Coordinates of C-alpha atoms in Angstrom, one line a residue:
M4 CA -0.1 -0.1 0.0
P5 CA 1.4 3.5 -1.0
T6 CA 2.4 6.0 1.8
Y7 CA 2.7 9.5 1.9
T8 CA 4.6 11.9 4.1
A9 CA 3.8 15.8 3.7
P10 CA 7.0 17.5 2.5
T11 CA 6.8 20.0 5.3
R12 CA 10.8 20.6 5.4
D13 CA 10.8 21.5 1.9
T14 CA 7.4 24.0 2.3
R15 CA 9.2 25.7 5.2
F16 CA 12.3 26.3 3.1
V17 CA 10.5 27.8 0.3
V18 CA 7.9 29.6 2.4
N19 CA 10.4 31.0 5.0
E20 CA 13.8 31.4 3.3
V21 CA 13.1 31.6 -0.5
L22 CA 9.9 33.9 0.0
D23 CA 10.6 35.2 3.0
L24 CA 7.1 35.5 3.8
S25 CA 7.3 37.4 7.2
S26 CA 9.0 39.9 5.4
Y27 CA 5.8 41.2 4.0
G28 CA 4.4 41.7 7.4
N29 CA 3.6 45.2 6.9
L30 CA 1.3 44.5 4.1
P31 CA -2.5 43.5 5.1
G32 CA -3.2 39.9 5.8
F33 CA 0.9 39.1 6.1
E34 CA 0.8 40.3 9.7
S35 CA -0.5 37.2 11.1
A36 CA 2.3 35.0 8.7
T37 CA 4.9 35.1 11.3
P38 CA 7.6 32.2 11.3
D39 CA 5.7 30.0 14.0
M40 CA 2.3 30.5 12.5
I41 CA 3.7 29.4 9.3
D42 CA 5.3 26.7 10.7
T43 CA 2.2 25.5 12.6
V44 CA 0.1 25.7 9.8
I45 CA 2.4 24.0 7.6
N46 CA 3.3 20.9 10.2
E47 CA -0.6 20.6 11.3
A48 CA -1.9 20.7 7.5
G49 CA 0.7 18.0 6.3
K50 CA -0.3 16.0 9.7
F51 CA -3.9 16.2 8.9
C52 CA -3.6 15.1 5.2
S53 CA -0.8 12.6 5.9
E54 CA -2.9 10.8 8.7
V55 CA -6.5 11.5 7.5
L56 CA -7.1 12.1 3.8
H57 CA -4.4 9.7 2.6
P58 CA -5.6 6.3 4.0
L59 CA -8.7 7.2 2.3
N60 CA -6.9 7.8 -1.2
Q61 CA -7.2 4.1 -2.5
V62 CA -10.7 3.7 -0.7
G63 CA -12.1 6.5 -3.0
D64 CA -10.3 5.0 -6.0
E65 CA -12.2 1.6 -5.5
Q66 CA -15.4 2.4 -4.2
G67 CA -16.3 5.5 -6.3
C68 CA -19.3 7.4 -5.5
T69 CA -22.8 5.9 -5.9
R70 CA -26.0 7.7 -7.5
H71 CA -29.4 6.8 -6.0
E72 CA -32.6 6.7 -7.7
D73 CA -33.6 9.8 -6.3
G74 CA -30.6 11.8 -7.8
S75 CA -28.9 11.8 -4.4
V76 CA -25.0 10.7 -4.6
T77 CA -23.2 9.1 -1.6
T78 CA -19.3 9.6 -1.4
P79 CA -16.9 6.8 -0.7
E80 CA -16.5 5.4 2.8
G81 CA -14.8 7.7 5.3
F82 CA -15.2 11.0 3.2
K83 CA -17.9 12.4 4.9
E84 CA -16.3 12.0 8.3
A85 CA -13.2 13.2 7.0
F86 CA -14.7 16.4 5.2
G87 CA -16.1 17.0 9.1
Q88 CA -12.6 17.1 10.3
Y89 CA -11.5 19.6 7.5
V90 CA -14.3 21.8 8.3
E91 CA -13.6 21.6 12.1
S92 CA -9.9 22.5 11.7
G93 CA -10.7 25.3 9.3
W94 CA -8.6 24.4 6.4
G95 CA -10.9 25.8 4.0
T96 CA -10.8 29.3 5.8
I97 CA -7.0 29.8 5.7
A98 CA -6.9 32.5 3.0
S99 CA -10.4 33.5 2.9
P100 CA -11.6 37.1 3.6
E101 CA -11.9 37.8 7.3
E102 CA -15.3 39.9 6.5
F103 CA -16.6 36.5 5.3
G104 CA -15.5 34.4 8.3
G105 CA -12.0 33.4 6.8
Q106 CA -8.6 34.0 8.6
G107 CA -7.2 36.2 5.8
M108 CA -4.1 34.6 5.5
P109 CA -1.8 35.2 2.4
H110 CA -2.8 32.8 -0.6
V111 CA 0.7 31.1 0.0
M112 CA -0.4 29.4 2.8
G113 CA -3.8 28.6 1.3
F114 CA -1.4 26.9 -1.6
V115 CA 0.4 24.9 1.2
V116 CA -2.7 23.4 2.3
E117 CA -4.0 23.1 -1.8
E118 CA -0.8 20.9 -2.4
F119 CA -0.9 18.7 0.6
M120 CA -4.6 17.7 0.1
A121 CA -4.1 17.3 -3.7
T122 CA -1.0 14.8 -3.0
S123 CA -2.6 12.7 -0.3
N124 CA -6.2 12.5 -1.7
M125 CA -6.7 14.3 -5.1
A126 CA -10.3 13.2 -5.5
F127 CA -11.2 14.4 -2.0
A128 CA -9.4 17.8 -2.4
M129 CA -11.5 18.4 -5.4
Y130 CA -14.8 18.8 -3.4
P131 CA -13.7 22.0 -1.6
G132 CA -11.4 22.6 -4.1
L133 CA -13.6 25.0 -6.7
T134 CA -15.3 26.4 -3.6
T135 CA -12.5 29.0 -3.2
G136 CA -13.2 30.0 -6.9
A137 CA -16.7 30.2 -6.6
I138 CA -16.0 32.6 -3.6
A139 CA -13.6 34.7 -5.6
A140 CA -16.2 34.9 -8.4
L141 CA -19.1 35.9 -5.9
I142 CA -16.8 38.7 -3.9
A143 CA -15.8 40.1 -7.3
A144 CA -19.1 40.4 -9.4
G145 CA -22.3 39.4 -6.6
S146 CA -24.4 41.7 -5.2
E147 CA -23.9 42.6 -1.4
E148 CA -27.1 40.5 -0.9
Q149 CA -25.5 37.4 -2.6
K150 CA -22.2 37.7 -0.7
A151 CA -24.1 38.0 2.7
M152 CA -26.4 35.1 1.7
Y153 CA -23.8 32.7 0.1
V154 CA -20.4 33.2 1.0
P155 CA -19.8 32.9 4.8
N156 CA -21.3 29.4 4.6
M157 CA -19.1 28.7 1.7
V158 CA -16.0 30.0 3.5
S159 CA -16.7 27.7 6.6
G160 CA -17.5 24.7 4.7
K161 CA -20.8 24.3 5.7
W162 CA -21.9 24.9 2.2
L163 CA -19.7 23.8 -1.1
G164 CA -19.7 25.6 -4.5
T165 CA -19.3 24.3 -8.0
M166 CA -18.5 25.6 -11.6
N167 CA -20.9 24.8 -14.3
L168 CA -19.5 25.4 -17.9
T169 CA -19.4 22.6 -20.1
E170 CA -22.4 21.2 -22.3
P171 CA -22.5 17.9 -24.2
H172 CA -22.0 19.7 -27.5
C173 CA -19.3 22.0 -26.3
G174 CA -16.1 22.6 -23.9
T175 CA -13.9 25.1 -24.7
D176 CA -15.9 27.3 -27.1
L177 CA -18.4 28.4 -24.4
G178 CA -20.2 30.6 -27.1
M179 CA -21.9 27.5 -28.2
I180 CA -23.8 26.8 -24.9
R181 CA -27.8 26.4 -25.1
T182 CA -28.5 26.6 -21.2
K183 CA -31.1 29.2 -21.1
A184 CA -32.0 31.5 -18.5
E185 CA -35.6 33.0 -18.3
P186 CA -36.2 36.3 -16.6
E187 CA -38.9 35.9 -13.9
A188 CA -41.3 38.5 -12.4
D189 CA -39.5 38.3 -9.1
G190 CA -36.0 39.2 -10.5
S191 CA -35.0 35.5 -10.6
Y192 CA -34.5 33.5 -13.8
A193 CA -35.6 30.0 -14.6
I194 CA -32.3 28.2 -15.5
T195 CA -32.8 25.2 -18.3
G196 CA -30.3 23.2 -19.7
T197 CA -27.7 20.2 -19.2
K198 CA -24.3 20.6 -18.0
I199 CA -21.7 17.7 -18.1
F200 CA -18.2 17.0 -16.0
I201 CA -19.3 19.1 -13.1
S202 CA -16.9 18.3 -10.4
A203 CA -18.4 17.6 -6.9
G204 CA -21.9 18.5 -8.6
E205 CA -23.8 16.6 -6.2
H206 CA -22.6 14.6 -3.0
D207 CA -23.4 14.1 0.9
L208 CA -20.9 16.2 2.2
T209 CA -22.7 19.5 3.0
E210 CA -26.3 20.3 3.4
N211 CA -26.2 22.5 0.4
I212 CA -24.4 23.1 -3.0
I213 CA -24.1 26.5 -4.6
H214 CA -23.8 25.9 -8.3
L215 CA -22.2 29.0 -10.4
V216 CA -23.8 28.4 -14.1
L217 CA -23.3 29.9 -17.0
A218 CA -26.3 30.4 -19.2
K219 CA -27.9 32.7 -22.2
T220 CA -30.9 35.1 -21.7
P221 CA -33.5 35.7 -24.4
G222 CA -32.2 37.9 -27.2
A223 CA -28.3 37.5 -26.0
P224 CA -25.7 37.2 -28.8
D225 CA -25.3 34.1 -30.1
S226 CA -21.4 33.9 -28.9
S227 CA -19.5 34.4 -26.1
K228 CA -20.4 38.0 -25.7
G229 CA -24.1 36.7 -24.7
I230 CA -22.9 34.8 -21.8
S231 CA -24.4 35.5 -18.2
L232 CA -23.6 34.0 -15.0
F233 CA -25.9 32.7 -12.4
V234 CA -26.0 31.7 -8.8
V235 CA -28.1 28.5 -8.6
P236 CA -28.2 26.6 -5.0
K237 CA -29.3 23.2 -4.7
F238 CA -31.5 24.2 -2.0
L239 CA -33.1 27.6 -2.0
V240 CA -32.4 29.9 0.9
N241 CA -34.6 31.9 3.0
E242 CA -34.2 35.4 4.0
D243 CA -33.1 34.4 7.5
G244 CA -30.6 32.0 6.1
S245 CA -32.3 28.7 6.6
L246 CA -32.7 26.2 3.8
G247 CA -36.0 26.2 2.0
E248 CA -37.4 23.9 -0.9
R249 CA -35.2 21.8 -3.2
N250 CA -34.4 23.6 -6.4
A251 CA -35.0 22.1 -9.7
V252 CA -31.3 20.8 -10.5
S253 CA -30.8 17.1 -10.3
C254 CA -27.7 14.6 -10.8
G255 CA -28.5 12.6 -14.1
S256 CA -25.6 10.6 -13.9
I257 CA -21.9 10.4 -12.6
E258 CA -19.4 9.8 -15.4
H259 CA -17.3 6.5 -15.3
K260 CA -13.8 7.9 -15.3
M261 CA -10.4 6.8 -15.9
G262 CA -9.4 8.4 -12.8
I263 CA -10.4 10.5 -9.5
N264 CA -13.0 8.0 -8.9
G265 CA -13.7 9.3 -5.3
N266 CA -15.1 12.8 -6.7
A267 CA -18.5 12.7 -8.2
T268 CA -18.1 14.0 -11.7
C269 CA -21.7 14.8 -12.6
L270 CA -24.1 15.5 -15.5
L271 CA -26.7 18.1 -14.0
N272 CA -30.0 18.7 -15.2
Y273 CA -31.7 22.2 -14.7
D274 CA -35.4 21.8 -15.3
G275 CA -36.4 25.6 -14.6
A276 CA -34.1 26.0 -11.5
K277 CA -34.5 29.0 -9.7
G278 CA -31.3 31.3 -10.1
W279 CA -30.1 34.7 -10.0
M280 CA -27.8 36.9 -12.1
V281 CA -24.1 37.4 -10.7
G282 CA -23.0 40.6 -12.3
E283 CA -24.1 42.3 -15.6
E284 CA -26.0 40.4 -18.1
N285 CA -23.6 39.2 -20.9
K286 CA -20.7 39.7 -18.8
G287 CA -20.7 36.4 -17.3
L288 CA -17.6 35.0 -18.9
A289 CA -15.5 37.7 -17.3
A290 CA -17.0 36.8 -13.8
M291 CA -16.5 33.2 -14.3
F292 CA -13.0 33.7 -15.3
V293 CA -12.1 35.0 -12.0
M294 CA -12.9 31.7 -10.5
M295 CA -11.4 29.4 -13.8
N296 CA -7.9 31.5 -13.2
A297 CA -8.0 30.3 -9.6
A298 CA -8.9 26.9 -10.7
R299 CA -6.1 26.6 -13.3
L300 CA -3.6 27.4 -10.5
G301 CA -5.2 24.6 -8.4
V302 CA -4.8 22.3 -11.3
G303 CA -1.2 23.1 -11.9
I304 CA -0.8 22.0 -8.1
Q305 CA -2.3 18.9 -8.9
G306 CA 0.4 18.4 -11.5
L307 CA 2.9 18.4 -8.8
A308 CA 1.0 16.7 -6.3
Q309 CA 0.7 13.4 -8.2
S310 CA 4.4 13.5 -9.4
E311 CA 5.2 14.0 -5.7
I312 CA 3.3 11.2 -4.0
A313 CA 4.6 8.8 -7.0
Y314 CA 8.2 10.0 -6.5
Q315 CA 8.2 9.4 -2.8
N316 CA 6.8 5.9 -2.9
A317 CA 9.3 4.9 -6.0
V318 CA 12.1 6.1 -3.9
T319 CA 11.2 3.9 -1.2
Y320 CA 10.7 0.8 -3.5
A321 CA 14.1 1.6 -5.6
L322 CA 16.0 1.6 -2.0
D323 CA 14.0 -1.7 -1.1
R324 CA 13.9 -3.9 -4.4
R325 CA 17.0 -5.6 -5.4
Q326 CA 17.9 -6.5 -8.9
G327 CA 21.3 -6.7 -10.5
R328 CA 24.6 -5.3 -9.9
A329 CA 26.0 -1.6 -9.9
L330 CA 27.8 -1.2 -13.0
T331 CA 31.0 -0.2 -11.1
G332 CA 30.8 -3.4 -9.0
P333 CA 28.6 -4.8 -6.1
A334 CA 27.5 -2.1 -3.7
E335 CA 26.4 -4.8 -1.2
P336 CA 28.5 -7.7 -1.9
E337 CA 27.2 -9.6 0.8
Q338 CA 23.6 -9.6 -0.6
K339 CA 22.7 -11.5 -4.1
A340 CA 21.6 -8.4 -5.5
D341 CA 21.8 -4.2 -5.2
P342 CA 19.0 -2.0 -4.5
I343 CA 17.9 -0.9 -7.9
F344 CA 18.6 2.7 -6.6
V345 CA 22.2 2.3 -7.7
H346 CA 21.4 2.0 -11.5
P347 CA 22.0 5.1 -13.1
D348 CA 18.9 5.1 -15.2
V349 CA 17.0 4.5 -12.0
R350 CA 18.4 7.5 -10.8
R351 CA 17.6 9.4 -13.9
M352 CA 13.9 9.0 -13.3
L353 CA 14.2 9.6 -9.6
M354 CA 16.3 12.8 -9.9
D355 CA 14.0 14.1 -13.1
A356 CA 11.1 14.1 -10.6
K357 CA 13.2 15.5 -7.3
A358 CA 14.2 18.6 -9.6
F359 CA 10.8 19.1 -10.7
N360 CA 8.7 18.6 -7.7
E361 CA 11.0 20.9 -5.7
G362 CA 11.3 23.5 -8.5
M363 CA 7.4 23.4 -9.1
R364 CA 6.7 23.6 -5.3
A365 CA 8.7 26.9 -5.4
L366 CA 6.8 27.9 -8.5
C367 CA 3.1 27.4 -7.3
L368 CA 4.2 29.1 -4.0
W369 CA 6.1 31.9 -5.8
G370 CA 2.9 32.2 -7.9
A371 CA 0.6 32.5 -5.1
L372 CA 2.7 35.5 -3.6
Q373 CA 2.0 37.2 -6.8
V374 CA -1.5 36.8 -6.4
D375 CA -1.3 38.2 -2.9
L376 CA 1.0 41.1 -4.0
T377 CA -1.6 42.2 -6.8
H378 CA -4.0 43.2 -4.3
K379 CA -1.8 44.2 -1.1
A380 CA 1.7 45.4 -2.4
Q381 CA 2.2 48.7 -1.4
T382 CA 2.7 50.6 -4.8
E383 CA 0.7 50.4 -7.9
E384 CA 3.6 49.7 -9.9
E385 CA 4.4 46.5 -7.4
R386 CA 0.6 45.4 -7.9
E387 CA 0.6 46.0 -11.4
Q388 CA 3.9 43.9 -12.0
A389 CA 2.5 41.0 -9.5
D390 CA -0.5 40.9 -11.7
Q391 CA 1.3 40.9 -15.0
L392 CA 3.6 38.0 -13.9
I393 CA 0.7 36.0 -12.5
G394 CA -1.4 36.5 -15.4
L395 CA 1.4 35.0 -17.6
M396 CA 2.6 32.3 -15.7
T397 CA -1.0 30.9 -14.9
P398 CA -1.1 29.1 -18.4
V399 CA 2.5 27.7 -17.6
I400 CA 1.9 26.4 -14.0
K401 CA -1.3 24.6 -15.2
G402 CA 0.0 23.5 -18.7
Y403 CA 3.6 22.7 -18.2
G404 CA 2.9 21.8 -14.3
T405 CA 0.7 19.2 -15.4
D406 CA 2.2 17.8 -18.5
K407 CA 5.4 17.0 -16.6
G408 CA 3.9 16.1 -13.5
Y409 CA 2.0 13.1 -15.6
D410 CA 5.4 12.2 -17.1
F411 CA 7.0 11.9 -13.9
A412 CA 4.3 10.0 -12.2
T413 CA 4.5 7.6 -15.1
N414 CA 8.2 7.5 -14.7
M415 CA 7.7 6.7 -11.2
Q416 CA 5.6 3.8 -11.9
Q417 CA 8.2 2.8 -14.2
V418 CA 10.6 2.3 -11.5
Y419 CA 8.6 -0.4 -10.1
G420 CA 8.8 -2.4 -13.4
G421 CA 5.7 -5.0 -13.5
H422 CA 4.6 -3.9 -9.7
G423 CA 3.8 -0.5 -11.2
Y424 CA 1.3 -2.1 -13.0
V425 CA -0.5 -4.0 -10.5
K426 CA -3.2 -2.2 -8.6
E427 CA -2.3 -3.2 -5.0
W428 CA 1.1 -1.0 -5.3
G429 CA -1.1 2.2 -6.1
M430 CA 1.1 3.6 -8.6
E431 CA -1.3 3.0 -11.6
Q432 CA -3.8 5.2 -9.5
F433 CA -1.5 8.2 -9.4
V434 CA -0.9 7.8 -13.1
R435 CA -4.6 7.8 -13.7
D436 CA -5.3 10.5 -11.4
A437 CA -2.7 12.9 -12.9
R438 CA -4.0 12.6 -16.7
I439 CA -7.1 14.4 -15.8
A440 CA -5.2 17.8 -15.0
M441 CA -3.5 17.9 -18.3
I442 CA -7.3 18.2 -19.6
Y443 CA -9.4 20.0 -17.3
E444 CA -9.8 23.9 -17.0
G445 CA -8.9 24.4 -20.4
T446 CA -6.6 21.6 -22.0
N447 CA -3.1 22.1 -22.1
G448 CA -3.2 23.0 -25.9
V449 CA -5.6 25.8 -24.9
Q450 CA -3.2 26.9 -22.2
A451 CA -0.5 26.9 -24.5
M452 CA -2.5 29.3 -27.1
D453 CA -3.5 31.6 -24.1
L454 CA 0.1 31.9 -23.4
C455 CA 1.4 32.7 -26.7
G456 CA -2.1 34.3 -28.4
R457 CA -3.1 36.3 -25.6
K458 CA -0.5 36.7 -23.2
L459 CA 2.5 37.5 -24.6
A460 CA 1.1 40.4 -26.6
S461 CA -1.0 41.7 -23.9
K462 CA -0.5 45.5 -23.2
G463 CA 2.0 45.8 -25.9
G464 CA 4.0 42.9 -24.3
A465 CA 4.4 44.2 -21.0
A466 CA 4.1 41.1 -18.9
I467 CA 6.6 39.1 -21.0
Q468 CA 9.0 41.9 -20.7
A469 CA 8.5 41.9 -16.8
F470 CA 9.3 38.3 -16.7
F471 CA 12.4 38.8 -18.8
K472 CA 13.5 41.5 -16.4
V473 CA 13.3 39.9 -13.2
V474 CA 14.7 36.6 -14.3
G475 CA 17.4 38.7 -15.9
E476 CA 18.3 40.4 -12.6
Q477 CA 18.4 37.0 -11.0
I478 CA 21.0 35.8 -13.3
A479 CA 23.0 38.8 -12.9
D480 CA 22.9 38.7 -9.2
A481 CA 24.0 34.8 -9.4
K482 CA 26.8 35.3 -11.6
A483 CA 28.5 37.4 -9.1
D484 CA 28.9 34.3 -7.0
E485 CA 31.7 32.1 -8.3
A486 CA 29.9 29.1 -7.0
L487 CA 26.4 30.1 -8.8
A488 CA 27.8 31.4 -11.8
P489 CA 27.8 28.2 -13.8
M490 CA 24.2 27.5 -13.1
A491 CA 23.4 31.2 -13.7
E492 CA 25.1 30.8 -17.1
K493 CA 23.5 27.8 -18.1
L494 CA 19.7 29.6 -17.2
E495 CA 21.0 32.7 -19.2
K496 CA 21.3 30.3 -22.3
A497 CA 17.9 29.2 -21.8
L498 CA 16.5 32.6 -21.4
N499 CA 18.4 33.5 -24.6
E500 CA 16.7 30.7 -26.4
Q501 CA 13.0 31.9 -24.9
Q502 CA 13.7 35.4 -25.9
A503 CA 15.0 34.6 -29.4
A504 CA 11.5 32.0 -29.9
T505 CA 9.6 35.2 -28.6
M506 CA 10.8 37.3 -31.2
W507 CA 10.4 34.7 -33.9
F508 CA 6.6 34.8 -32.9
M509 CA 6.7 38.6 -33.2
Q510 CA 8.2 38.3 -36.9
N511 CA 6.1 35.3 -38.1
A512 CA 2.9 34.7 -36.5
M513 CA 1.0 38.0 -37.7
Q514 CA 1.1 37.0 -41.2
N515 CA 0.6 33.2 -40.6
P516 CA -1.4 32.3 -37.1
N517 CA -0.5 28.7 -37.6
Q518 CA 3.1 29.7 -37.0
L519 CA 2.0 30.4 -33.6
G520 CA -0.4 27.4 -33.3
A521 CA 2.3 25.1 -34.1
G522 CA 4.9 26.5 -31.9
A523 CA 2.8 27.2 -28.8
H524 CA 2.8 24.0 -27.1
H525 CA 6.9 23.9 -27.3
Y526 CA 7.1 27.5 -26.2
M527 CA 5.1 26.9 -23.2
H528 CA 7.4 24.1 -22.3
L529 CA 10.5 26.3 -22.8
M530 CA 9.0 28.8 -20.4
G531 CA 8.4 26.4 -18.0
I532 CA 12.0 25.3 -18.1
V533 CA 13.2 29.0 -17.6
T534 CA 10.7 29.5 -15.2
L535 CA 11.6 26.3 -13.2
G536 CA 15.4 27.6 -13.6
F537 CA 14.4 31.1 -12.1
M538 CA 12.9 29.0 -9.0
W539 CA 16.2 26.7 -8.8
L540 CA 18.5 29.8 -9.1
K541 CA 16.7 31.3 -6.2
M542 CA 16.9 28.2 -4.0
A543 CA 20.5 27.7 -4.7
K544 CA 21.6 31.2 -3.6
V545 CA 19.2 30.9 -0.2
S546 CA 21.0 27.5 0.1
R547 CA 24.5 28.7 -0.2
A548 CA 24.0 31.3 2.4
A549 CA 22.5 29.0 4.8
L550 CA 25.6 26.6 4.5
E551 CA 27.9 29.6 5.3
G552 CA 26.3 29.7 8.4
S553 CA 27.0 25.9 9.1
P554 CA 23.4 24.9 10.1
E555 CA 22.5 21.7 11.8
D556 CA 20.7 20.6 8.7
A557 CA 23.4 21.0 6.4
A558 CA 22.6 17.9 4.5
F559 CA 19.4 19.7 3.1
Y560 CA 20.9 22.6 1.9
E561 CA 23.7 20.9 0.6
A562 CA 21.2 18.4 -1.4
K563 CA 19.2 21.6 -2.8
L564 CA 22.4 22.5 -4.5
A565 CA 23.2 19.3 -5.9
T566 CA 19.7 19.0 -7.3
A567 CA 20.1 22.4 -8.5
R568 CA 23.2 21.5 -10.5
Y569 CA 21.2 18.4 -11.9
F570 CA 18.6 20.7 -13.1
F571 CA 20.7 22.9 -15.0
D572 CA 22.6 20.2 -16.5
R573 CA 19.7 18.1 -17.5
F574 CA 16.8 20.2 -18.2
T575 CA 18.0 23.5 -19.5
P576 CA 19.7 21.9 -22.8
D577 CA 16.3 21.0 -23.9
A578 CA 15.3 24.8 -24.3
G579 CA 17.4 24.9 -27.5
A580 CA 15.7 21.8 -29.0
L581 CA 12.4 23.5 -28.3
R582 CA 13.1 26.6 -30.0
R583 CA 14.2 24.7 -33.0
K584 CA 11.1 23.3 -33.1
I585 CA 9.2 26.4 -32.9
E586 CA 11.3 27.9 -35.5
A587 CA 10.6 24.8 -37.6
G588 CA 7.0 26.7 -38.1
S589 CA 4.0 24.9 -39.6
E590 CA 4.4 24.2 -43.1
S591 CA 5.3 20.4 -42.9
L592 CA 2.5 20.3 -39.6
M593 CA -0.1 21.6 -41.9
E594 CA 0.9 20.0 -45.2
L595 CA -1.3 16.8 -45.3
G596 CA -4.8 16.8 -46.4
E597 CA -7.4 15.4 -44.4
E598 CA -7.9 12.3 -46.4
A599 CA -4.0 11.4 -46.0
F600 CA -4.9 10.7 -42.2
A601 CA -7.3 7.9 -43.2
T602 CA -6.0 4.3 -42.8
A603 CA -5.9 2.5 -46.1
A604 CA -7.7 -0.8 -46.3

């Protein structure tokens, strides 16, 4: 049976030393993020996820959810009790606004909890996972009455929320949605339509579920410009806050999926359900994007999460499983065979995953800090830069993070050989669960096009120029240190490749948009390498400084530097190949006619 130990030491290193979160204590919400409080949250969250949530991970996968004849859904054994402990401990309130009952801590701390939850039990974590985004959407676009009615109970965990976008005939192209919203005399709307792939769409964890639904009002433009957002509760809420009658929204079925079986992914039927418009008519997509961007960052964390838990178990297996001898001679002559850990190819897979996991953890938490600074930095210039950086990085965190997270989860399965293919070891579940993260909240192809088609050109390229500037400054700073200079120079080469690829897009994509589309995936991965290199250079600098003080856990910092060297040796050379793929253009990609893809008899 697989095990999980929350990486609390590494998380404390990133939050306290790399981000130095307590240094922002002069900003609103940061004053409570003292080193002691940070350590307490990290350690207790790690304990809860390791001891309470992880033991239910295989249970949820094996049992799945059950839909009953009345449309109700029962979650796997132990989920309801675990959710009760989650609510009682206040884990969902960590980064929520104090005015609605939250603790008001930085988003960085919320991301810490998200990672531990997604790693220990991804299907469980998805139940409260979208509620944070739903809260953000309601706060950003909802009326004062809507905020007062729904948000406090969603913050506390008494109620959970969902996001309803996809329909049977449309996914990414939301302009094609058919769900209708007919105005009623009392100011509400009758919502009618079918939504599919709704995570946590129906369950027994909470007494009410607050659905945020995209629909079209009569006469609305037949495009994405005609979409409005509605709040549709499972149970209507009375003026005094008590629950009223059941609304006309029901679970038609639960999807039979490849993974995340412990989460109820539902088809929801809206049969004239009562809903209320959130924000302005025909402006629903903008409001929903508040929720979608939060969800995309959360999905990026899921990529890290599955790679992390697969890595932890693969390391244990590689140290225990004995096969063959080390190439340099028997490592343990008294035994009939050496642990497979001695074989370079096994080490390659483990080191790849370790370098990715630790770099990605730093990137996700650094991204969370940018979310905080977007709203709370002292100057408008600082807020604007943080907003540009996190907007630019969101598709990279989601797209690159889940592509590589899946790759490394699969490699960790490979470490097990045939045992990795057998259910009892748990590795195949990590691979299955990781696969969805590349698909939902906008497929990774969509993320790549968002990055290259929208974010690079946004505001005259201000965001990508800001990114080049902060990475360039980190490189210049590191090059002044003789020990860090070789790593900085390798990152500089990778950054130069990204800058050249960016220029190639500017010169070639305007006259032929296919040039952009053909290279977008490669560009997203190229930027992912540069961004993780940016993180590793930060971590290497902090580790080198820490070692000068002869710390008790010097081995931790020495391992950081060794892993940083590995990253720059093994990851950054791919930047040149990715640039060359981008510059190969779209001609050979688009050359064949459709008939050439058919298989001849």
